């Protein structure tokens, strides 16, 4: 394709954002539904111990998504940047190498998880009452790890090739199958945790098959076998470009483990108990994933537009891609904030009704933990944008601000502070999230201003060359 006629460099930005973001949002929502559907059916049949078990298992899913984003977004960014610069042959190596690394690492994670299952679950914070439920669930889930990595990461490569709708259909197919099989296995056949896990991996396998089918008919160029052979320079550059999103997921995994352990410890010291704290947290985290799926979907939809135009040195279009996506993110964030603050009990009840104390704790946790939702669209968008324009160091730093730099220390410190004030330590955990959200948004604003100032200098260089 002639880069001077590529729609990424010529069509109106708002139209492109709509074209790429809507399928991306749907795809991300569908991915989040894999976990929510399990949570729903398990909550209706197994109860709070089953919900707590899915929360304990969640770090493994996060690890898989981290690998998928490292090579999915890294490969997509490398592909679009090189296409924008006119290097088609090199661009195809980013696609091929990403596919090879995703599937290989998926197999390694699957085998290691199966062998070390019990120590992993205990390390993730599973209390004695929850451990058997987590074992039943995770022992099956880990079989599908290569497939979930390939389907999640492959969607980014497909979107980078200019086929966002195909990427969306891939994820929708898997989610629909997961929902149907969950109902049959869990509600009809009564297979509980094992049934939910089996439904999930069968659905992931379908998504994997659809991705593989697309790669056999890649639009930009034929995906030849030699593109699949790992090249150190390409793999390292892919990791470099994708490390912001990867580190963000890894940070989420680390935080999830520490959070689970803190909830187990401080929850056990409270009148609620550790299993109630874990179950409530799991529901809130996965509901919040719906909101973040939309935000991240918009960010990912912006990615190929920003990458291509940065490669083509069309800086005004790069900036407009960011500001347009930011405006949409703000609208979504305000809507989510209102819903989370006004209807927490209605949302929690979807996943099973427990006693009054459980519901009161869950409602309070919901409102406080998600209080800064209205500004939470800034950090993920700025992080993705930084990576998309070839500045992965800034993107990686931003991805670590919320989870590692701010939230993790606050999870440790706030319960101690609250206990010194004569309050329950578990209540301090609730307030860690909004403080971290606010601080990460402030840092993101500082970083984007630095990037835009750099663009002005580069525009001046291009102007001086032209005259």
Coordinates of C-alpha atoms in Angstrom, one line a residue:
X1 CA 0.0 0.0 0.0
X2 CA 1.3 3.5 -0.9
X3 CA 1.9 5.2 2.4
X4 CA 0.8 8.6 0.9
X5 CA -2.6 7.1 0.3
X6 CA -2.9 5.2 3.5
X7 CA -6.2 6.2 5.2
X8 CA -4.4 6.4 8.6
X9 CA -2.5 9.4 7.2
X10 CA -5.3 11.1 5.3
X11 CA -8.8 10.4 6.7
X12 CA -10.3 12.7 9.4
X13 CA -9.0 11.8 12.9
X14 CA -12.5 11.5 14.5
X15 CA -13.6 9.1 11.8
X16 CA -10.5 7.0 12.2
X17 CA -10.9 6.9 16.0
X18 CA -14.5 5.7 15.6
X19 CA -13.5 3.1 13.0
X20 CA -10.7 1.6 15.2
X21 CA -11.9 2.3 18.7
X22 CA -15.4 0.9 18.5
X23 CA -14.3 -2.6 17.5
X24 CA -11.5 -2.4 20.0
X25 CA -13.8 -1.4 22.8
X26 CA -16.1 -4.3 21.9
X27 CA -13.1 -6.7 21.8
X28 CA -11.9 -5.5 25.2
X29 CA -15.4 -5.7 26.7
X30 CA -15.7 -9.2 25.4
X31 CA -12.3 -10.2 27.0
X32 CA -13.4 -8.8 30.4
X33 CA -16.7 -10.8 30.0
X34 CA -14.7 -14.0 30.1
X35 CA -14.1 -13.4 33.8
X36 CA -17.4 -11.7 34.6
X37 CA -19.4 -14.5 33.1
X38 CA -17.6 -17.0 35.3
X39 CA -18.0 -14.8 38.3
X40 CA -21.8 -14.5 37.6
X41 CA -22.5 -18.2 37.2
X42 CA -20.2 -19.2 40.1
X43 CA -21.8 -16.5 42.3
X44 CA -25.2 -17.9 41.6
X45 CA -24.3 -21.5 42.3
X46 CA -21.1 -21.8 44.4
X47 CA -21.4 -18.6 46.3
X48 CA -18.9 -16.3 47.9
X49 CA -16.2 -18.9 48.3
X50 CA -16.3 -19.5 44.5
X51 CA -16.1 -15.8 43.9
X52 CA -13.1 -15.5 46.2
X53 CA -11.5 -18.4 44.3
X54 CA -11.7 -16.6 41.0
X55 CA -10.2 -13.5 42.6
X56 CA -7.3 -15.6 43.9
X57 CA -6.8 -17.0 40.4
X58 CA -6.9 -13.7 38.6
X59 CA -3.2 -12.9 38.8
X60 CA -2.5 -15.8 36.4
X61 CA -5.0 -14.3 33.9
X62 CA -3.2 -11.0 34.3
X63 CA 0.2 -12.6 33.5
X64 CA -1.2 -14.0 30.3
X65 CA -2.6 -10.6 29.3
X66 CA 0.8 -9.0 30.1
X67 CA 2.5 -11.4 27.6
X68 CA -0.3 -10.8 25.0
X69 CA 0.1 -7.0 25.3
X70 CA 3.9 -7.1 25.3
X71 CA 4.0 -8.8 21.9
X72 CA 0.5 -7.8 20.6
X73 CA 0.8 -4.0 21.1
X74 CA 4.6 -4.1 20.7
X75 CA 4.3 -6.0 17.4
X76 CA 1.5 -3.8 16.2
X77 CA 3.4 -0.6 17.1
X78 CA 6.5 -1.8 15.4
X79 CA 4.5 -2.8 12.3
X80 CA 2.6 0.5 12.0
X81 CA 5.7 2.6 12.7
X82 CA 7.7 0.8 10.0
X83 CA 4.8 0.9 7.5
X84 CA 4.5 4.7 8.1
X85 CA 8.2 5.0 7.4
X86 CA 7.9 2.9 4.3
X87 CA 9.8 -0.2 5.6
X88 CA 7.3 -2.9 4.6
X89 CA 9.6 -5.9 4.8
X90 CA 10.8 -5.0 8.3
X91 CA 7.2 -4.4 9.4
X92 CA 6.2 -8.0 8.6
X93 CA 8.9 -9.4 10.8
X94 CA 7.3 -7.6 13.8
X95 CA 4.0 -9.6 13.1
X96 CA 5.7 -12.9 12.6
X97 CA 8.0 -12.7 15.6
X98 CA 5.2 -11.5 17.8
X99 CA 3.1 -14.6 16.9
X100 CA 6.0 -17.0 17.6
X101 CA 6.9 -15.4 21.0
X102 CA 3.3 -15.3 22.2
X103 CA 2.6 -19.0 21.6
X104 CA 5.9 -20.2 22.9
X105 CA 5.7 -18.2 26.1
X106 CA 2.1 -19.3 26.5
X107 CA 3.2 -23.0 26.5
X108 CA 5.9 -22.3 29.1
X109 CA 3.5 -20.5 31.5
X110 CA 1.0 -23.3 31.1
X111 CA 3.4 -26.0 32.0
X112 CA 5.0 -24.1 34.9
X113 CA 1.5 -23.2 36.3
X114 CA 0.3 -26.8 36.2
X115 CA 3.5 -28.1 38.0
X116 CA 3.5 -25.5 40.7
X117 CA -0.2 -25.0 41.1
X118 CA -0.7 -25.3 44.8
X119 CA 2.3 -23.1 45.9
X120 CA 1.2 -20.5 43.3
X121 CA -2.4 -20.3 44.7
X122 CA -1.1 -20.1 48.3
X123 CA 1.3 -17.4 47.2
X124 CA -1.6 -15.5 45.5
X125 CA -3.3 -15.4 48.9
X126 CA -5.8 -18.3 48.9
X127 CA -7.1 -19.0 52.5
X128 CA -7.7 -22.6 53.5
X129 CA -11.5 -22.4 52.8
X130 CA -11.0 -21.0 49.4
X131 CA -8.0 -23.2 48.2
X132 CA -10.0 -26.2 47.0
X133 CA -12.3 -24.1 44.9
X134 CA -9.3 -22.3 43.4
X135 CA -7.6 -25.6 42.6
X136 CA -10.6 -26.9 40.7
X137 CA -10.8 -23.8 38.7
X138 CA -7.2 -23.0 37.9
X139 CA -6.1 -26.6 37.2
X140 CA -8.2 -26.5 34.0
X141 CA -7.8 -22.7 33.2
X142 CA -4.0 -23.1 32.8
X143 CA -4.5 -25.5 29.9
X144 CA -5.9 -22.6 27.8
X145 CA -3.1 -20.1 28.5
X146 CA -1.4 -20.4 25.1
X147 CA -4.8 -19.8 23.4
X148 CA -5.8 -16.8 25.5
X149 CA -2.4 -15.2 24.9
X150 CA -2.6 -15.8 21.1
X151 CA -6.3 -14.6 20.8
X152 CA -5.8 -11.5 23.0
X153 CA -2.4 -10.5 21.5
X154 CA -3.4 -11.5 17.9
X155 CA -6.3 -9.1 18.0
X156 CA -3.8 -6.2 18.2
X157 CA -1.9 -7.5 15.2
X158 CA -5.1 -7.9 13.2
X159 CA -6.2 -4.4 14.1
X160 CA -2.8 -3.0 13.0
X161 CA -3.3 -4.6 9.6
X162 CA -6.4 -2.5 9.2
X163 CA -9.1 -5.1 10.1
X164 CA -10.5 -3.9 13.5
X165 CA -13.9 -5.5 12.8
X166 CA -12.4 -9.0 12.2
X167 CA -10.6 -8.6 15.6
X168 CA -13.9 -7.7 17.2
X169 CA -15.6 -10.7 15.7
X170 CA -12.9 -13.0 16.9
X171 CA -13.5 -12.0 20.5
X172 CA -17.3 -11.9 20.2
X173 CA -17.3 -15.5 19.0
X174 CA -15.3 -16.6 22.0
X175 CA -17.4 -14.7 24.5
X176 CA -20.7 -16.0 23.1
X177 CA -19.4 -19.6 23.3
X178 CA -18.2 -19.0 26.8
X179 CA -21.6 -17.7 27.9
X180 CA -23.5 -20.6 26.4
X181 CA -21.1 -23.3 27.7
X182 CA -21.0 -21.6 31.2
X183 CA -24.7 -21.9 31.4
X184 CA -24.7 -25.5 30.3
X185 CA -21.8 -26.7 32.4
X186 CA -22.4 -24.7 35.6
X187 CA -26.2 -24.1 35.8
X188 CA -27.6 -27.2 33.9
X189 CA -25.0 -29.9 34.6
X190 CA -23.9 -28.5 38.0
X191 CA -20.1 -28.9 37.3
X192 CA -19.3 -25.8 39.4
X193 CA -15.8 -24.4 39.3
X194 CA -14.6 -27.0 36.9
X195 CA -17.5 -26.3 34.5
X196 CA -16.8 -22.6 34.4
X197 CA -13.1 -23.2 33.7
X198 CA -13.8 -25.7 31.0
X199 CA -16.2 -23.3 29.3
X200 CA -13.6 -20.6 29.3
X201 CA -10.8 -22.6 27.7
X202 CA -13.0 -24.0 25.0
X203 CA -14.1 -20.5 24.1
X204 CA -10.5 -19.3 24.1
X205 CA -9.5 -22.1 21.7
X206 CA -12.2 -20.9 19.2
X207 CA -10.7 -17.3 19.4
X208 CA -7.2 -18.8 18.8
X209 CA -8.4 -20.6 15.7
X210 CA -10.0 -17.4 14.3
X211 CA -6.7 -15.5 14.8
X212 CA -4.7 -18.2 13.1
X213 CA -7.0 -18.2 10.2
X214 CA -6.6 -14.5 9.7
X215 CA -2.8 -14.7 9.9
X216 CA -2.9 -17.1 6.9
X217 CA -4.5 -14.3 4.9
X218 CA -2.8 -11.2 6.2
X219 CA -3.8 -8.2 4.1
X220 CA -0.6 -6.1 4.0
X221 CA 1.6 -9.0 2.7
X222 CA 1.7 -12.8 2.9
X223 CA 3.0 -13.9 6.3
X224 CA 5.8 -16.2 5.1
X225 CA 7.5 -18.7 7.4
X226 CA 10.8 -16.8 7.6
X227 CA 8.9 -14.0 9.3
X228 CA 8.1 -16.3 12.2
X229 CA 11.7 -17.2 12.9
X230 CA 12.8 -15.1 15.9
X231 CA 15.3 -12.3 15.3
X232 CA 16.9 -10.9 18.4
X233 CA 16.7 -7.3 17.2
X234 CA 13.0 -7.6 16.3
X235 CA 12.0 -9.4 19.5
X236 CA 13.9 -6.8 21.7
X237 CA 12.4 -3.9 19.8
X238 CA 8.9 -5.5 20.1
X239 CA 9.4 -5.9 23.9
X240 CA 10.7 -2.3 24.0
X241 CA 7.5 -1.0 22.3
X242 CA 5.1 -3.2 24.3
X243 CA 6.8 -3.1 27.7
X244 CA 4.6 -0.2 28.9
X245 CA 1.4 -2.2 28.7
X246 CA 3.2 -5.4 29.7
X247 CA 4.6 -3.8 32.8
X248 CA 1.2 -2.3 33.6
X249 CA -0.3 -5.8 33.6
X250 CA 2.6 -7.2 35.6
X251 CA 2.2 -4.4 38.1
X252 CA -1.5 -5.2 38.3
X253 CA -0.5 -8.9 39.0
X254 CA 1.9 -7.9 41.8
X255 CA -0.7 -5.5 43.3
X256 CA -3.4 -8.1 43.0
X257 CA -1.3 -10.6 45.0
X258 CA -0.4 -8.0 47.7
X259 CA -4.0 -6.9 47.8
X260 CA -5.3 -10.4 48.2
X261 CA -2.8 -11.1 51.0
X262 CA -3.8 -7.8 52.7
X263 CA -7.5 -8.5 52.4
X264 CA -7.0 -12.0 53.8
X265 CA -4.9 -10.6 56.7
X266 CA -6.9 -7.5 57.7
X267 CA -10.2 -9.1 56.7
X268 CA -9.5 -11.9 59.1
X269 CA -9.0 -9.3 61.9
X270 CA -12.4 -7.7 61.1
X271 CA -16.0 -8.8 61.7
X272 CA -16.4 -9.5 58.0
X273 CA -13.8 -12.3 57.6
X274 CA -11.2 -12.9 54.9
X275 CA -13.5 -14.7 52.5
X276 CA -16.0 -11.8 52.4
X277 CA -13.2 -9.3 51.8
X278 CA -11.8 -11.4 48.9
X279 CA -15.2 -12.0 47.3
X280 CA -16.2 -8.3 47.4
X281 CA -12.8 -7.2 46.0
X282 CA -13.0 -9.7 43.2
X283 CA -16.5 -8.5 42.1
X284 CA -15.4 -4.8 42.3
X285 CA -12.2 -5.4 40.3
X286 CA -14.0 -7.2 37.6
X287 CA -16.8 -4.7 37.3
X288 CA -14.2 -2.0 37.1
X289 CA -12.7 -4.0 34.2
X290 CA -15.8 -3.2 32.2
X291 CA -15.1 0.5 32.5
X292 CA -11.4 0.1 31.8
X293 CA -12.2 -2.1 28.8
X294 CA -13.8 0.9 27.2
X295 CA -11.0 3.2 28.2
X296 CA -8.3 0.8 27.0
X297 CA -10.3 0.1 23.8
X298 CA -10.3 3.8 22.9
X299 CA -6.6 3.9 23.7
X300 CA -5.9 0.9 21.5
X301 CA -8.0 2.3 18.7
X302 CA -5.9 5.4 18.8
X303 CA -2.7 3.4 18.7
X304 CA -2.4 2.7 14.9
X305 CA -3.4 6.3 14.0
X306 CA -0.8 7.8 16.3
X307 CA 1.9 5.3 15.3
X308 CA 1.5 5.7 11.6
X309 CA 1.4 9.5 11.6
X310 CA 4.4 9.7 14.0
X311 CA 6.3 7.5 11.5
X312 CA 5.1 9.9 8.7
X313 CA 6.1 12.9 10.9
X314 CA 2.5 14.3 10.7
X315 CA 2.7 15.8 14.3
X316 CA -0.6 17.7 14.2
X317 CA -2.5 14.5 13.3
X318 CA -0.6 12.7 16.1
X319 CA -1.7 15.3 18.7
X320 CA -5.3 15.4 17.4
X321 CA -5.5 11.6 17.8
X322 CA -4.6 11.9 21.5
X323 CA -6.9 14.9 22.3
X324 CA -9.9 13.3 20.5
X325 CA -9.4 10.1 22.4
X326 CA -9.0 12.0 25.6
X327 CA -12.3 13.8 25.2
X328 CA -14.2 10.6 24.6
X329 CA -12.5 9.0 27.6
X330 CA -13.6 11.9 29.9
X331 CA -17.3 11.4 28.8
X332 CA -17.1 7.6 29.5
X333 CA -15.3 8.2 32.8
X334 CA -17.9 10.6 34.1
X335 CA -20.8 8.2 33.2
X336 CA -19.0 5.3 35.0
X337 CA -18.4 7.5 38.1
X338 CA -22.1 8.3 38.3
X339 CA -23.2 4.7 37.9
X340 CA -20.6 3.4 40.4
X341 CA -21.6 5.9 43.1
X342 CA -25.4 5.6 42.7
X343 CA -26.0 1.9 42.0
X344 CA -23.3 -0.2 43.9
X345 CA -25.8 -2.5 45.6
X346 CA -27.7 -3.3 42.4
X347 CA -24.4 -4.1 40.6
X348 CA -23.1 -6.3 43.5
X349 CA -26.4 -8.2 43.7
X350 CA -26.0 -9.5 40.1
X351 CA -23.2 -11.7 41.4
X352 CA -25.2 -13.3 44.2
X353 CA -26.9 -12.0 47.4
X354 CA -25.3 -12.6 50.7
X355 CA -26.1 -11.4 54.2
X356 CA -26.7 -7.7 55.2
X357 CA -23.2 -7.2 56.6
X358 CA -21.6 -8.5 53.3
X359 CA -23.7 -6.1 51.2
X360 CA -23.0 -3.1 53.4
X361 CA -19.2 -3.8 53.3
X362 CA -19.4 -4.3 49.5
X363 CA -21.3 -1.1 48.9
X364 CA -18.9 1.0 50.9
X365 CA -15.9 -0.7 49.3
X366 CA -17.4 0.0 45.8
X367 CA -18.0 3.7 46.4
X368 CA -14.6 4.5 48.0
X369 CA -12.3 2.3 46.0
X370 CA -13.7 3.7 42.7
X371 CA -14.2 7.3 43.7
X372 CA -11.7 8.7 41.3
X373 CA -13.1 7.0 38.2
X374 CA -13.9 10.3 36.5
X375 CA -10.2 11.0 36.0
X376 CA -9.0 7.4 35.4
X377 CA -9.0 7.6 31.6
X378 CA -6.0 9.9 31.5
X379 CA -3.2 7.5 32.6
X380 CA -3.9 4.5 30.4
X381 CA -4.4 6.7 27.3
X382 CA -1.2 8.6 27.9
X383 CA 0.8 5.5 28.5
X384 CA -0.5 3.8 25.3
X385 CA 0.0 7.0 23.3
X386 CA 3.7 7.3 24.5
X387 CA 4.4 3.7 23.3
X388 CA 2.5 4.3 20.1
X389 CA 4.7 7.2 19.1
X390 CA 7.9 5.3 19.9
X391 CA 8.6 6.6 23.4
X392 CA 8.2 3.3 25.4
X393 CA 10.3 4.6 28.4
X394 CA 7.7 7.3 29.1
X395 CA 4.9 4.8 28.5
X396 CA 6.5 2.2 30.9
X397 CA 7.0 4.8 33.6
X398 CA 3.4 5.9 33.3
X399 CA 2.1 2.3 33.4
X400 CA 4.0 1.9 36.7
X401 CA 2.8 5.1 38.4
X402 CA -0.7 3.9 39.4
X403 CA 0.1 0.3 40.3
X404 CA 3.6 0.2 41.6
X405 CA 4.8 3.7 42.5
X406 CA 1.6 4.8 44.2
X407 CA -1.0 2.0 44.8
X408 CA 1.3 -0.7 46.1
X409 CA 2.9 1.4 48.9
X410 CA -0.5 2.7 49.9
X411 CA -1.9 -0.8 50.2
X412 CA 0.8 -1.5 52.8
X413 CA 0.7 1.9 54.5
X414 CA -3.0 2.8 54.7
X415 CA -4.2 -0.1 56.8
X416 CA -1.4 0.6 59.4
X417 CA -2.3 4.3 59.4
X418 CA -6.0 3.4 60.0
X419 CA -5.2 1.0 62.8
X420 CA -3.1 3.6 64.5
X421 CA -6.1 5.9 64.3
X422 CA -8.2 3.3 66.1
X423 CA -10.0 2.2 62.9
X424 CA -10.1 -1.1 61.0
X425 CA -7.1 -1.8 58.9
X426 CA -9.2 -3.2 56.1
X427 CA -10.9 0.1 55.6
X428 CA -7.6 1.7 54.9
X429 CA -7.2 -0.5 51.8
X430 CA -10.3 1.2 50.3
X431 CA -8.8 4.6 50.4
X432 CA -5.5 3.5 48.7
X433 CA -7.1 3.3 45.3
X434 CA -8.5 6.9 44.9
X435 CA -5.3 8.5 46.2
X436 CA -3.2 6.4 43.7
X437 CA -5.6 7.3 40.9
X438 CA -5.3 11.0 41.5
X439 CA -1.5 11.0 41.7
X440 CA -1.1 9.0 38.5
X441 CA -3.4 11.3 36.6
X442 CA -1.3 14.3 37.7
X443 CA 1.9 12.7 36.5
X444 CA 0.2 11.8 33.2
X445 CA -0.7 15.4 32.5
X446 CA 3.0 16.4 33.1
X447 CA 4.3 13.7 30.7
X448 CA 1.9 14.6 27.9
X449 CA 2.9 18.2 28.1
X450 CA 6.5 17.2 27.8
X451 CA 5.7 15.1 24.7
X452 CA 3.7 17.9 23.0
X453 CA 6.6 20.4 23.6
X454 CA 8.9 17.9 21.9
X455 CA 6.6 17.8 18.9
X456 CA 6.8 21.6 18.6
X457 CA 10.6 21.3 18.3
X458 CA 10.4 18.6 15.7
X459 CA 7.8 20.6 13.7
X460 CA 10.2 23.5 13.7
X461 CA 13.1 21.3 12.5
X462 CA 10.9 20.0 9.6
X463 CA 9.8 23.6 8.8
X464 CA 13.4 24.9 8.6
X465 CA 14.4 21.9 6.4
X466 CA 11.5 22.8 4.0
X467 CA 12.6 26.4 3.6

